[in-house]
């Protein structure tokens, strides 16, 4: 008899736990695919509750690289995208999958490396630096995952007039997120490229004393634009275009832009709003 | 080295301060793994019985397929289930992507072969006189199934524990099908992957320890049930 009692008890426990999960269909839910930098820095954790409070829409997001986020849009699995790879976004729009591309904010990419700067590229332009790192065969760690940062890096090799050093022993492709990739670069005493927001987060995680420092910055070629795109309702009938539009407008609105500007770690601003 | 000690301390802090994010991940893990293990057992036990009990041409082939599926990589299951549940996929209409039942579906595919294989082995190794006795007494097929599974209950419990261990610790399916959505489909394992990705190793270790506590609790209750059952007899 005791056994049966225990079994019933277990069943009751499990169903009690699952009830709140099943009974939450009322609030409208907007599904977004975004890049790791907006999630890992904590920006969305700040914005999402305000968005829900002001519009009654619950924002849910999955943080993947920009390449995968665009693929999820193509598959109609998400309603809206927050990504940072302008060339790929344009293609996405041209193919008819995305509409209403709206620029929201920017920061910049930086090349980070060991304090000692073994390639001696501190203060040079990004193209020169990449050439020098390649010539001196110092480790360069790449995301290698088709993310926005990876796409940018590939375009920089091209701008340097070089083939991507795919198989070179000093060129390390992690296929992982940004901070994991930075950690690999730190372990190998090499260079890598990251967006400034993620770098500040990395500094904050290391209590302000990160093993890798910013070596190259301020080059125009390192500009990093983030945009919101709605998934085209004509391609994906089930997509919540109305909710996506409200999110897009909310992101570009003055109060939200102000919040983005005020989002700081270690007293440093991570993203600069630039919606028009 | 500090990671380990720091992680241990954080694990206790998270658990005893009732940290809402941690408890959300724990609840998600418990709910989804319970759904998955229930699905695996409900489907797997009868199938395992059939495989162990009956003889049919090609049985060895089926056994081999089941045994091969034991080493199905979770990321491949995740990919397959994602492709099936995507709005572009054949079952997109069900809208199961990024939901707990969606994850459970994938995890059933993970747990099922374990339950089937272990049940089949248990049934095969059972005293043959049981079957003969049942048949002489004129038991219906369903009664044979029920009685045999009842006699094999400890082995079934073992199968459940083994399957549960794999389900609760997998990350590929939860990540790909669930999407690691905060407050909704973020399980302990996807939270660990995220925290590690963010460079918060101590937090990752803390969540790993929480997962171990859960596994310990499950094993403890299974062995408790078993003792109780023996005492009952």
mmCIF file of C-alpha atoms in Angstrom, chain A residues 3 6 14 17-18 20-21 24 31 39-40 45 58 60-62 72 74-77 97 179-180 183 201 205 238, chain B residues 27 30-31 34 82 86-88 93 95 97-98 100 150 179 181-182 184 194 197-201 225 228-229 232:
data_model
loop_
_atom_site.group_PDB
_atom_site.id
_atom_site.type_symbol
_atom_site.label_atom_id
_atom_site.label_comp_id
_atom_site.label_asym_id
_atom_site.label_seq_id
_atom_site.Cartn_x
_atom_site.Cartn_y
_atom_site.Cartn_z
ATOM 1 C CA UNK A 3 4.241 1.884 -2.544
ATOM 2 C CA UNK A 6 4.466 6.973 -2.888
ATOM 3 C CA UNK A 14 5.284 16.139 -11.106
ATOM 4 C CA UNK A 17 5.403 21.223 -11.162
ATOM 5 C CA UNK A 18 4.234 21.083 -14.752
ATOM 6 C CA UNK A 20 2.482 26.510 -14.260
ATOM 7 C CA UNK A 21 4.395 25.565 -17.408
ATOM 8 C CA UNK A 24 0.738 30.287 -19.508
ATOM 9 C CA UNK A 31 9.969 34.660 -30.488
ATOM 10 C CA UNK A 39 22.442 37.924 -24.748
ATOM 11 C CA UNK A 40 25.810 37.257 -23.098
ATOM 12 C CA UNK A 45 17.834 40.793 -19.633
ATOM 13 C CA UNK A 58 6.550 38.563 -23.641
ATOM 14 C CA UNK A 60 11.521 35.054 -25.697
ATOM 15 C CA UNK A 61 14.849 34.688 -27.382
ATOM 16 C CA UNK A 62 17.317 32.051 -28.394
ATOM 17 C CA UNK A 72 15.852 30.148 -38.210
ATOM 18 C CA UNK A 74 14.298 31.268 -43.256
ATOM 19 C CA UNK A 75 12.642 28.274 -41.579
ATOM 20 C CA UNK A 76 9.868 30.517 -40.190
ATOM 21 C CA UNK A 77 10.737 29.376 -36.665
ATOM 22 C CA UNK A 97 12.641 36.327 -46.104
ATOM 23 C CA UNK A 179 33.730 34.348 -24.841
ATOM 24 C CA UNK A 180 34.719 30.691 -25.294
ATOM 25 C CA UNK A 183 39.291 32.016 -23.623
ATOM 26 C CA UNK A 201 31.655 41.758 -20.404
ATOM 27 C CA UNK A 205 34.002 38.640 -15.615
ATOM 28 C CA UNK A 238 2.256 31.804 -39.023
ATOM 29 C CA UNK B 27 11.911 22.938 -12.516
ATOM 30 C CA UNK B 30 12.472 17.993 -13.630
ATOM 31 C CA UNK B 31 9.342 18.535 -15.725
ATOM 32 C CA UNK B 34 9.786 13.345 -16.092
ATOM 33 C CA UNK B 82 14.534 20.288 -35.024
ATOM 34 C CA UNK B 86 10.514 23.406 -37.689
ATOM 35 C CA UNK B 87 7.629 25.286 -39.319
ATOM 36 C CA UNK B 88 9.254 24.243 -42.592
ATOM 37 C CA UNK B 93 1.877 22.611 -37.692
ATOM 38 C CA UNK B 95 4.172 24.276 -33.051
ATOM 39 C CA UNK B 97 9.637 23.830 -31.500
ATOM 40 C CA UNK B 98 11.030 25.750 -28.498
ATOM 41 C CA UNK B 100 9.050 21.459 -23.356
ATOM 42 C CA UNK B 150 5.736 -7.208 -13.102
ATOM 43 C CA UNK B 179 16.535 26.969 -27.809
ATOM 44 C CA UNK B 181 15.023 30.242 -23.646
ATOM 45 C CA UNK B 182 15.246 31.883 -20.256
ATOM 46 C CA UNK B 184 10.942 28.528 -20.376
ATOM 47 C CA UNK B 194 25.492 29.113 -21.483
ATOM 48 C CA UNK B 197 30.067 30.199 -22.889
ATOM 49 C CA UNK B 198 29.907 33.378 -20.843
ATOM 50 C CA UNK B 199 33.098 32.406 -19.046
ATOM 51 C CA UNK B 200 31.324 31.954 -15.685
ATOM 52 C CA UNK B 201 32.922 28.635 -14.824
ATOM 53 C CA UNK B 225 11.206 2.031 -3.459
ATOM 54 C CA UNK B 228 10.022 -0.956 0.333
ATOM 55 C CA UNK B 229 8.901 -3.435 -2.313
ATOM 56 C CA UNK B 232 6.163 -5.564 1.250
#
